[in-house]
Amino acid sequence: MLLQQLITGISVGGIFALLATGYSLIYSLLDFSNWSHGEFAMVGAYVAIVFSNLLGLPFLVAAAAGVAGGAAISFLCERTTYRRIRSNGAPNMFLMIAAMGLSNVLQQAANLIFSGQYRSYAFRLPVTTIQIGNSYIGVLDIISLCITAVVLVLLIYIINKTKFGLNVRAIASNSYAARVLGVRVDRTIAMVFLLAGSLAGVAGVLYGMKYNVFPTMGNVGLKAFIASVIGGLGSVPGAIVGAVLLGIIETLVSAYISSSLRDFFSFALLIVLLLVKPSGLFGVDVQDKA
Amino acid sequence: MKKIVAILLVTVLVLALAACGTQPSGGGAPAPDKGASDTIKIGYVGDLTGPTALWGTAGKYGAEMAVKEINAAGGVLDGKMLELVPMDGKGEAADSVSAFKKLVEEHKIVAEIGTNFSSCNIPMASVADQVKVPIIGTAASNELVTIDESGKLHPYSFRMCFIDSYLGTVIGNYAYDNLKLEKAALFTIAGQTNSESVGKFIKDAFEGKGGKIVADEQGQEGDVDFRAQLTNIKKAEPDVIFIVMNDYAKTATFAKQARELGIKALMMGHDGWDSAQLAGEANGALEDCLYVSRIGFNSPEAKAFGEKIAKEYNIGMEAECLFGYDGVMWIVDAIKRAGSADPTAVRDALEGTDVFKGLIGTLVMDPKTHNPSMACAVYKCTGDAFNYVETIEAQK
């Protein structure tokens, strides 16, 4: 049974990971937690709903549109809000407050447009499962984990092996120096928002397939944020490890202690970690962000 | 230029939001007090915008239809017209209470229908007693809706459904007696009044008959992943899992996750499963599973009415529309018997109801508890729908 709980934990953590890396990417560049990141996933999920259920397009097209939707809303928030605040020279706290506002606006807008109803994609995978010894894993979970893994490997490759990734790391390390050396800082930041938004879009579509689409689904972003703090804010690999760890912890607490204590454990862990090892498991210092 | 674009964008957004905000409300919510003497106002509180808006709006449509019929037939009390004033309670206790207060203070309603949630009607009952305007809960089945914690009757609070204990007991007995099941798992939502209370009565009845509850698991409001608890349930190897959740989408998710974990047990539920979308949403995971609830659309009159509403408002057939309709009809019946549209006289007439025959079936009122006794029905999932199987006669 423990193996079954671990499988569940990893599957829960996979979704956290897609979002947590987004938090980390933005944090590494701008030193603020983008509280509206969970809502980017929600927007992506609803875009996919519109394409699949209202326009009747094939699900793969709808899913791609969902990913694009997440990217677009993320990019739009950067261009219309965050960039303006930065160029005004306002403190980072302002970015965080703006992000909270955006999160609320997006959630309420979804509520107004789509109502609070739970919605599911017209496309439905049959409920099939694969048995491994005494444990089972759903086919949807396998697909979702594979997509997550591929996306995250791709992300790590982009950050570490491409010129764009080098620019990101340069800005994360010292944005002033990067600018002096010819890195186009605003452009790179906008690209990172696109990237983080598309990751959120992937998370939103997968989350919607597993658990339905609803306006408050972006609240899962809070868990992803905790995951990224556990891993070390600003570290992409840290965020992934933190997310899987958190997924497993939450599942084990629900199973063996009580589901009512699940959030208590998650947040207590966050507080303890901030007291004992504020830099997170992967202990990122300023030089190694992203 | 940028500024102009920004201003334009903001204007468009504000207009769009404003457009979304103004919902057509068939009965109309006109300026307070205007023409109060010519019309008799009936309030309706339901979730019109939240996650369970499917039910709240269906109830509203049903009530609207009843008002239309009464007015077309010449109104009540020598030609006075009825007017329905719907308000959004969002399925939340605080919002529902303030919606009800607003209906009483600003619209001077005679009586109020809704909500379908015990968690909303329990606080509304105390307010109703204070302002002396009767309220009629629809599917609000917790005992505390009509009787307070000290066992005293809320004189102004009524309901049109059987109480949690009644349905819970029927389900527990049916599983043991009729289905011959002996080992059961129970899943409820912590802190959700209806879920915990129905769960408790299922458990008491099932164990009272000699059955065994082998797993008693709980989830949290807002949970979407139940696999941790399901793994524990699987280990206990139950014959049946009682799923007492009030959200069809989550019940479907629960069932799918159970099947993904290789759980083959029968699943059973209560009236929280009453949704046309549940079977399809579960996508086969609830095949052959059962729930016990009201007779619903299984009488010819109810079926015809449901189809009429579905066609007119372009929605699925939701049983809540029957409550909305019957609520208005019951109030009209009380107004006629009282010969007055005074809230207190209407309350007395509601309490004095001997038998009310509505679309939801025959309702027999108990004046001591305001809890009607009613027969209920068993439904079974086949493909994309739950079908009526049999009626369980009223039990004491």
XYZ file of C-alpha atoms in Angstrom:
686
model
C 0.000 0.000 0.000
C 2.909 2.338 0.673
C 4.007 1.949 -2.938
C 0.503 2.913 -4.065
C 0.605 6.007 -1.866
C 4.029 6.931 -3.278
C 2.724 6.626 -6.842
C -0.208 8.874 -5.934
C 2.171 11.331 -4.273
C 4.364 11.548 -7.352
C 1.326 12.060 -9.555
C 0.076 14.878 -7.321
C 3.584 16.344 -7.149
C 3.970 16.300 -10.941
C 1.349 19.033 -11.300
C 2.942 21.013 -8.470
C 6.283 20.736 -10.289
C 5.044 22.319 -13.511
C 3.806 25.316 -11.546
C 6.658 25.442 -9.043
C 9.236 25.811 -11.798
C 7.295 28.826 -13.059
C 7.490 30.450 -9.631
C 11.195 29.720 -9.511
C 11.943 31.117 -12.950
C 10.206 34.417 -12.239
C 11.650 34.645 -8.763
C 15.158 34.046 -10.029
C 14.864 36.996 -12.404
C 12.750 39.506 -10.539
C 13.072 38.512 -6.880
C 9.327 38.359 -6.319
C 6.756 35.604 -6.036
C 4.279 35.816 -8.867
C 1.076 35.046 -6.951
C -1.016 35.045 -10.090
C 0.933 32.120 -11.543
C -1.708 29.560 -10.476
C -4.328 31.657 -12.283
C -2.277 31.478 -15.500
C -2.821 27.716 -15.313
C -6.547 28.298 -14.760
C -6.728 30.598 -17.788
C -4.940 27.974 -19.878
C -7.409 25.312 -18.761
C -10.383 27.513 -19.689
C -8.904 28.396 -23.081
C -8.691 24.655 -23.740
C -12.328 24.278 -22.592
C -13.405 26.980 -25.055
C -11.511 25.379 -27.933
C -12.598 21.834 -27.167
C -16.164 22.224 -25.859
C -17.429 25.407 -27.480
C -15.574 25.398 -30.784
C -15.558 21.624 -31.026
C -11.923 21.389 -32.112
C -9.888 18.202 -31.633
C -8.535 17.874 -28.113
C -4.867 18.129 -29.102
C -5.575 21.460 -30.791
C -7.501 22.606 -27.714
C -4.679 21.502 -25.423
C -2.147 23.398 -27.531
C -4.409 26.439 -27.407
C -4.574 26.048 -23.624
C -0.789 26.081 -23.376
C -0.686 29.118 -25.642
C -3.398 30.732 -23.515
C -1.335 30.286 -20.356
C 1.677 31.768 -22.124
C -0.350 34.670 -23.508
C -1.903 35.717 -20.212
C 1.476 35.474 -18.486
C 3.102 37.606 -21.179
C 0.221 40.083 -21.053
C 0.500 40.493 -17.285
C 4.226 41.160 -17.660
C 3.749 43.731 -20.409
C 0.777 45.557 -18.953
C 1.620 45.439 -15.265
C 4.928 44.111 -14.034
C 7.110 45.910 -16.583
C 5.447 49.239 -15.819
C 5.976 48.778 -12.106
C 9.636 47.881 -12.687
C 10.234 50.836 -14.948
C 8.726 53.120 -12.322
C 11.506 51.943 -10.044
C 8.985 50.746 -7.461
C 10.091 48.277 -4.770
C 9.564 44.536 -5.371
C 6.777 44.501 -2.820
C 4.681 46.381 -5.381
C 5.125 43.561 -7.880
C 3.908 41.071 -5.313
C 0.855 43.180 -4.449
C 0.065 43.644 -8.140
C 0.353 39.879 -8.598
C -2.163 39.277 -5.800
C -4.514 41.737 -7.457
C -4.130 40.067 -10.834
C -4.775 36.698 -9.251
C -8.074 37.956 -7.840
C -9.093 39.721 -11.029
C -8.470 36.615 -13.144
C -10.320 34.350 -10.718
C -13.341 36.663 -10.543
C -13.338 37.154 -14.301
C -13.446 33.374 -14.792
C -16.310 33.229 -12.313
C -18.250 35.875 -14.195
C -17.627 34.477 -17.639
C -17.879 30.747 -16.985
C -19.757 30.650 -13.625
C -18.379 28.625 -10.748
C -19.427 25.293 -12.221
C -16.973 22.425 -12.553
C -16.385 21.724 -16.227
C -14.757 18.821 -17.982
C -13.355 18.475 -21.469
C -15.654 16.992 -24.088
C -12.763 14.657 -24.808
C -12.649 11.889 -22.216
C -9.964 9.282 -21.809
C -11.473 5.950 -20.808
C -10.841 5.109 -17.158
C -8.042 2.601 -17.644
C -5.343 1.542 -15.302
C -2.109 -0.438 -15.273
C -1.287 -2.880 -12.523
C 2.227 -3.039 -11.073
C 2.340 -5.778 -8.445
C -0.242 -4.776 -5.909
C -0.407 -1.180 -7.058
C -2.248 0.587 -9.833
C -1.519 3.634 -11.893
C -4.055 5.324 -14.140
C -3.212 5.719 -17.817
C -4.035 9.422 -17.594
C -1.499 9.692 -14.784
C 1.177 7.986 -16.847
C 0.519 10.295 -19.784
C 0.488 13.302 -17.505
C 3.743 12.283 -15.779
C 5.444 11.647 -19.127
C 4.397 15.046 -20.453
C 5.555 16.670 -17.219
C 8.913 14.896 -17.398
C 9.496 15.815 -21.038
C 8.528 19.436 -20.451
C 10.749 19.752 -17.405
C 13.757 18.130 -19.102
C 13.242 20.529 -21.993
C 13.087 23.429 -19.563
C 16.320 22.432 -17.846
C 17.959 22.057 -21.246
C 16.803 25.513 -22.305
C 18.071 27.114 -19.098
C 21.444 25.378 -19.133
C 22.333 24.837 -22.754
C 20.939 27.627 -24.893
C 21.948 31.231 -25.424
C 18.563 32.313 -24.127
C 19.205 30.245 -20.983
C 22.587 31.915 -20.600
C 20.875 35.316 -20.767
C 18.364 34.210 -18.142
C 21.116 33.048 -15.845
C 23.069 36.230 -16.437
C 20.079 38.386 -15.454
C 19.366 36.179 -12.468
C 22.916 36.645 -11.328
C 23.100 40.398 -11.862
C 20.646 42.132 -14.124
C 22.619 45.384 -14.173
C 25.809 43.677 -15.307
C 23.864 41.645 -17.831
C 22.390 44.816 -19.302
C 25.809 46.439 -19.501
C 27.120 43.366 -21.322
C 24.417 43.678 -23.949
C 21.741 41.287 -22.712
C 18.296 42.613 -23.637
C 16.883 42.384 -20.154
C 13.223 43.328 -20.699
C 12.989 41.122 -23.748
C 14.459 38.166 -21.898
C 12.128 38.717 -18.946
C 9.150 38.794 -21.293
C 10.371 35.531 -22.858
C 10.650 33.973 -19.406
C 7.063 34.998 -18.667
C 6.045 33.319 -21.921
C 7.935 30.196 -20.916
C 6.598 30.131 -17.345
C 3.089 30.818 -18.649
C 3.234 27.953 -21.103
C 4.389 25.633 -18.301
C 1.385 26.864 -16.311
C -0.768 26.208 -19.380
C 0.453 22.607 -19.544
C -0.257 22.252 -15.813
C -3.724 23.756 -16.236
C -4.732 21.437 -19.062
C -3.413 18.337 -17.258
C -5.048 19.408 -13.995
C -8.309 20.001 -15.858
C -8.162 16.527 -17.393
C -7.595 14.925 -14.014
C -9.761 17.013 -11.736
C -12.057 19.225 -13.899
C -11.797 22.948 -14.616
C -13.132 25.554 -12.171
C -12.343 29.204 -11.363
C -10.540 28.498 -8.096
C -8.341 25.742 -9.520
C -5.433 28.206 -9.543
C -5.299 27.915 -5.752
C -3.116 24.887 -6.325
C -0.486 27.521 -7.092
C -0.104 28.082 -3.369
C 1.052 24.495 -2.952
C 3.389 24.913 -5.879
C 4.791 28.002 -4.214
C 5.471 26.039 -1.027
C 7.144 23.404 -3.184
C 9.394 25.977 -4.782
C 10.358 27.353 -1.348
C 11.129 23.829 -0.121
C 13.348 23.288 -3.120
C 14.930 26.707 -2.797
C 13.244 29.704 -4.413
C 14.923 30.471 -7.669
C 16.213 26.977 -8.338
C 14.432 25.099 -11.112
C 15.694 21.611 -10.179
C 14.956 22.479 -6.541
C 11.380 23.347 -7.426
C 10.905 19.972 -9.123
C 12.304 18.026 -6.193
C 10.337 20.161 -3.725
C 7.120 19.572 -5.663
C 7.447 15.795 -5.768
C 8.418 15.777 -2.100
C 5.406 17.888 -1.162
C 3.080 15.683 -3.232
C 4.331 12.611 -1.419
C 4.147 14.240 2.018
C 0.583 15.433 1.435
C -0.533 12.012 0.239
C 1.080 10.213 3.153
C -0.400 12.647 5.686
C -3.881 12.238 4.133
C -3.552 8.474 4.135
C -1.927 7.738 7.459
C -2.771 10.727 9.662
C -5.774 12.751 8.472
C -6.701 14.763 5.434
C -7.707 17.601 7.748
C -4.089 17.871 8.901
C -2.673 17.818 5.370
C -2.482 21.559 4.869
C -1.317 21.973 8.440
C 1.682 19.762 7.691
C 2.435 21.518 4.388
C 2.424 24.976 5.918
C 4.204 23.871 9.099
C 6.913 22.406 6.891
C 7.154 25.732 5.099
C 7.563 27.648 8.358
C 10.111 25.212 9.783
C 12.085 25.327 6.561
C 12.082 29.109 6.516
C 13.404 29.074 10.091
C 16.008 26.354 9.670
C 17.111 26.538 6.050
C 15.619 29.628 4.419
C 17.477 28.978 1.190
C 15.612 25.690 0.717
C 16.894 22.176 0.099
C 18.934 23.158 -2.896
C 20.408 26.111 -1.028
C 20.614 28.518 -3.934
C 22.603 31.635 -3.321
C 22.383 34.628 -5.574
C 25.010 33.428 -8.043
C 23.317 30.143 -8.859
C 19.757 31.208 -9.413
C 17.691 29.757 -12.284
C -1.399 56.614 -28.036
C -0.602 53.911 -25.498
C -2.697 55.724 -22.941
C -5.660 55.898 -25.266
C -5.388 52.172 -25.957
C -5.166 51.501 -22.225
C -8.218 53.626 -21.487
C -10.136 51.908 -24.276
C -9.156 48.490 -22.955
C -10.240 49.353 -19.434
C -13.556 50.720 -20.727
C -14.209 47.558 -22.703
C -13.345 45.400 -19.680
C -15.609 47.385 -17.359
C -18.472 47.206 -19.862
C -17.932 43.489 -20.335
C -17.952 42.896 -16.574
C -21.024 45.048 -16.162
C -22.756 43.084 -18.902
C -21.883 39.811 -17.188
C -23.117 41.138 -13.866
C -26.605 42.021 -14.957
C -28.364 38.728 -15.236
C -31.898 38.571 -16.474
C -34.096 37.488 -13.579
C -37.349 36.293 -15.021
C -39.437 37.298 -12.018
C -37.718 40.670 -12.006
C -36.240 42.506 -9.025
C -37.840 45.916 -9.310
C -37.382 48.887 -7.030
C -38.308 48.052 -3.464
C -41.889 48.539 -2.308
C -43.293 49.757 -5.598
C -46.811 48.470 -5.993
C -46.486 46.311 -2.884
C -50.214 46.423 -2.342
C -51.165 44.946 -5.743
C -48.666 42.136 -5.817
C -47.720 39.395 -3.430
C -43.977 38.903 -3.390
C -42.339 35.562 -2.873
C -38.583 35.462 -2.324
C -36.169 32.892 -3.683
C -32.604 32.408 -2.421
C -30.312 29.991 -4.208
C -26.833 29.649 -5.616
C -27.129 31.548 -8.874
C -23.447 32.076 -9.646
C -21.328 29.706 -7.511
C -20.091 26.156 -8.082
C -23.581 24.705 -7.536
C -25.397 27.307 -9.646
C -26.780 24.425 -11.699
C -29.215 23.680 -8.855
C -29.865 27.241 -7.734
C -30.845 28.417 -11.190
C -32.965 25.327 -11.878
C -34.918 26.068 -8.672
C -35.373 29.668 -9.716
C -36.711 28.646 -13.139
C -39.178 26.237 -11.519
C -40.462 28.962 -9.201
C -40.759 31.399 -12.114
C -42.838 28.895 -14.036
C -45.219 28.443 -11.093
C -45.617 32.209 -10.698
C -46.413 32.518 -14.404
C -49.055 29.776 -14.167
C -50.732 31.298 -11.100
C -50.792 34.777 -12.649
C -52.113 33.451 -15.969
C -54.941 31.793 -14.045
C -55.898 35.082 -12.434
C -53.608 35.334 -9.407
C -54.580 34.757 -5.778
C -56.853 36.481 -3.242
C -59.194 38.110 -5.719
C -56.801 38.753 -8.510
C -53.605 39.815 -6.775
C -50.598 38.985 -8.921
C -47.615 37.034 -7.643
C -44.076 38.266 -8.103
C -40.938 36.210 -7.615
C -37.890 38.054 -6.286
C -34.789 35.882 -6.754
C -31.527 36.637 -4.919
C -28.099 35.028 -5.165
C -27.035 33.280 -1.975
C -23.965 31.786 -3.730
C -24.497 28.588 -1.745
C -22.763 30.336 1.171
C -24.328 30.785 4.596
C -23.434 34.478 5.025
C -24.550 35.459 1.514
C -27.797 33.524 1.836
C -28.658 35.138 5.170
C -28.053 38.636 3.841
C -30.017 37.853 0.664
C -32.961 36.726 2.810
C -32.738 39.839 5.013
C -32.724 42.011 1.941
C -35.811 40.239 0.601
C -37.648 40.868 3.875
C -36.508 44.435 4.488
C -36.538 45.844 0.984
C -39.036 43.691 -0.865
C -41.473 42.828 1.958
C -41.880 39.242 0.829
C -44.628 36.994 2.180
C -42.473 33.884 2.300
C -39.161 32.639 0.937
C -38.131 29.487 -0.945
C -34.606 28.018 -0.745
C -31.874 27.300 -0.290
C -31.073 23.668 -1.008
C -28.207 23.700 1.528
C -28.574 22.952 5.232
C -25.476 25.019 5.932
C -27.337 28.083 4.590
C -30.804 27.341 5.992
C -29.657 26.688 9.557
C -28.547 30.317 10.084
C -31.474 31.571 7.951
C -33.957 29.800 10.270
C -33.029 31.951 13.286
C -33.378 35.095 11.181
C -36.774 33.926 9.897
C -37.995 33.512 13.479
C -36.873 37.056 14.287
C -38.394 38.758 11.250
C -41.448 36.461 11.308
C -41.375 35.524 7.631
C -41.604 31.808 6.773
C -38.799 30.137 4.798
C -39.025 26.833 2.944
C -35.789 24.939 2.480
C -35.764 22.727 -0.610
C -33.206 19.945 -0.285
C -31.895 21.260 3.069
C -32.105 18.009 4.945
C -30.196 18.546 8.196
C -32.324 18.295 11.329
C -31.157 21.685 12.596
C -32.914 23.434 9.699
C -36.258 23.270 11.524
C -35.256 22.424 15.095
C -32.523 24.276 16.973
C -29.780 22.625 18.998
C -31.805 22.722 22.202
C -34.587 20.778 20.466
C -36.913 23.777 20.058
C -38.863 24.184 16.824
C -37.987 27.085 14.527
C -41.609 28.158 13.993
C -40.865 29.959 10.717
C -38.617 27.345 9.104
C -40.036 24.632 6.834
C -38.654 22.166 4.347
C -39.842 20.076 1.425
C -37.529 17.111 1.783
C -36.946 14.314 4.208
C -34.226 14.893 6.770
C -30.670 13.520 6.705
C -31.427 10.904 9.334
C -34.353 9.637 7.274
C -32.390 9.253 4.037
C -29.249 7.984 5.801
C -31.291 5.359 7.594
C -33.063 4.318 4.380
C -29.710 3.923 2.578
C -28.083 1.952 5.405
C -31.086 -0.358 5.736
C -31.438 -0.840 1.981
C -27.766 -1.785 1.551
C -27.985 -4.390 4.286
C -31.530 -5.729 3.849
C -32.128 -5.553 0.110
C -28.608 -5.761 -1.298
C -27.312 -8.163 1.384
C -24.039 -6.254 1.759
C -22.056 -6.695 4.958
C -18.806 -4.716 4.763
C -18.967 -1.039 3.920
C -16.617 1.912 3.603
C -17.833 5.436 4.263
C -16.477 8.628 2.697
C -17.648 12.025 3.918
C -16.461 15.627 3.711
C -15.183 16.993 7.015
C -17.035 20.061 8.212
C -19.815 19.781 5.637
C -22.996 19.491 7.686
C -25.053 17.439 5.240
C -22.252 15.052 4.337
C -21.285 14.285 7.925
C -24.850 13.965 9.099
C -26.070 11.641 6.303
C -22.867 9.633 6.767
C -23.523 9.210 10.473
C -27.060 7.910 9.903
C -25.957 5.519 7.151
C -23.349 4.176 9.528
C -25.782 3.849 12.451
C -28.402 2.067 10.351
C -25.915 -0.242 8.605
C -24.168 -1.198 11.842
C -27.488 -1.425 13.659
C -28.576 -4.125 11.209
C -25.365 -6.070 11.797
C -23.182 -4.719 8.987
C -19.614 -3.545 9.524
C -18.034 -0.220 8.531
C -14.519 -1.346 7.604
C -13.182 2.064 6.557
C -14.389 5.509 7.616
C -12.483 8.134 5.617
C -12.928 11.869 5.214
C -11.870 14.469 2.687
C -11.729 18.239 2.878
C -13.958 20.742 1.166
C -12.153 21.699 -2.050
C -10.252 18.411 -2.356
C -9.930 16.997 -5.843
C -7.587 14.093 -5.203
C -8.973 11.280 -3.055
C -6.456 8.558 -3.849
C -4.766 8.630 -0.441
C -8.062 7.807 1.294
C -9.103 5.424 -1.491
C -5.954 3.397 -1.008
C -6.944 2.922 2.640
C -10.464 1.974 1.577
C -9.099 -0.543 -0.895
C -7.039 -2.180 1.828
C -10.188 -2.681 3.935
C -11.881 -4.591 1.056
C -15.453 -3.284 1.454
C -18.455 -4.652 -0.481
C -19.819 -1.151 -0.857
C -18.480 2.408 -0.576
C -20.953 5.029 0.601
C -19.865 8.305 -1.025
C -21.570 11.185 0.725
C -20.473 14.220 -1.283
C -22.658 17.055 -2.472
C -20.865 17.863 -5.671
C -21.451 15.624 -8.645
C -18.169 16.555 -10.347
C -16.201 15.471 -7.300
C -18.236 12.313 -6.861
C -17.382 11.466 -10.474
C -13.695 12.217 -9.868
C -13.798 10.068 -6.723
C -15.336 7.155 -8.633
C -12.822 7.417 -11.476
C -9.913 7.512 -9.057
C -11.344 4.478 -7.229
C -11.519 2.455 -10.438
C -8.021 3.602 -11.420
C -6.787 2.137 -8.153
C -8.429 -1.174 -9.039
C -11.312 -0.872 -6.549
C -14.250 -2.902 -7.820
C -16.702 -2.403 -4.934
C -20.224 -1.107 -5.490
C -20.606 2.605 -4.766
C -23.714 4.116 -3.231
C -24.786 7.659 -2.539
C -27.499 9.987 -1.346
C -29.384 12.873 -2.921
C -26.097 14.725 -3.481
C -25.768 12.459 -6.536
C -28.956 13.893 -8.005
C -27.548 15.349 -11.209
C -28.128 14.557 -14.836
C -24.421 14.980 -15.459
C -22.982 12.587 -12.875
C -23.136 9.349 -14.875
C -21.571 10.862 -17.992
C -18.934 12.683 -15.994
C -17.935 9.431 -14.259
C -17.378 7.955 -17.715
C -18.233 4.372 -16.779
C -16.703 4.421 -13.309
C -20.137 4.356 -11.659
C -21.626 1.617 -13.855
C -24.254 -0.349 -11.865
C -23.806 1.918 -8.825
C -26.834 3.146 -6.890
C -28.158 6.144 -5.078
C -31.236 6.787 -3.005
C -33.094 10.060 -3.310
C -36.424 11.684 -4.004
C -38.747 10.219 -6.588
C -37.839 13.175 -8.764
C -38.865 13.048 -12.396
C -40.290 9.531 -12.145
C -43.903 10.594 -12.016
C -45.497 11.592 -15.347
C -46.346 15.142 -14.123
C -42.832 15.779 -12.855
C -41.310 14.412 -16.029
C -43.478 16.596 -18.240
C -42.620 19.641 -16.133
C -38.886 18.893 -16.174
C -38.923 18.574 -19.947
C -40.826 21.827 -20.262
C -38.289 23.710 -18.098
C -35.347 22.100 -19.867
C -36.731 23.189 -23.221
C -37.765 26.676 -22.187
C -34.521 27.582 -20.395
C -32.159 25.340 -22.315
C -30.805 23.478 -19.267
C -30.554 19.840 -18.207
C -33.324 18.309 -16.110
C -32.384 19.176 -12.519
C -34.716 18.023 -9.732
C -34.307 21.384 -8.017
C -36.777 22.944 -10.490
C -39.521 20.765 -8.970
C -38.834 22.231 -5.534
C -38.952 25.758 -6.902
C -42.308 25.046 -8.513
C -43.773 23.199 -5.545
C -42.469 25.837 -3.151
C -44.526 28.526 -4.878
C -47.546 26.221 -5.138
C -47.335 25.301 -1.459
C -47.163 28.983 -0.460
C -50.123 29.766 -2.734
C -52.030 26.870 -1.163
C -51.247 28.312 2.282
C -52.244 31.857 1.240
C -55.570 30.547 -0.053
C -56.268 28.569 3.101
C -55.263 31.510 5.287
C -57.261 33.929 3.154
C -54.445 36.388 3.694
C -50.946 37.211 2.488
C -49.717 38.122 5.938
C -46.463 36.226 6.620
C -47.600 34.991 10.027
C -50.951 33.776 8.698
C -49.119 32.029 5.862
C -46.793 30.417 8.392
C -49.768 29.077 10.365
C -51.305 27.704 7.187
C -48.025 26.046 6.137
C -47.777 24.389 9.529
C -51.397 23.333 9.293
C -50.826 21.612 5.935
C -52.322 18.156 6.147
C -51.240 16.726 2.817
C -49.700 18.709 -0.008
C -49.615 17.005 -3.358
C -46.893 18.445 -5.557
C -44.545 17.446 -8.336
C -42.109 16.058 -5.750
C -44.765 13.608 -4.558
C -47.023 13.639 -1.555
C -45.767 15.631 1.389
C -47.170 14.886 4.831
C -46.320 17.618 7.333
C -45.423 16.966 10.944
C -46.380 20.184 12.783
C -44.140 19.314 15.735
C -40.918 19.067 13.713
C -41.804 20.585 10.316
C -40.197 17.459 8.825
C -42.333 15.904 6.103
C -42.312 12.176 5.545
C -42.001 11.010 1.959
C -41.274 7.895 -0.038
C -37.955 7.707 -1.868
C -36.523 6.025 -4.917
C -33.462 3.976 -5.854
C -31.535 4.859 -9.013
C -28.964 2.789 -10.865
C -26.265 3.912 -13.280
C -26.401 2.379 -16.736
C -24.187 3.970 -19.355
C -24.558 7.733 -19.330
C -27.611 7.891 -17.083
C -29.040 6.894 -13.746
C -32.361 5.087 -14.081
C -35.177 4.630 -11.606
C -35.156 1.110 -10.150
C -37.722 0.986 -7.366
C -39.531 2.969 -4.701
C -38.820 2.521 -1.018
C -41.992 3.306 0.911
C -41.969 5.848 3.727
C -40.179 4.509 6.800
C -40.493 5.489 10.426
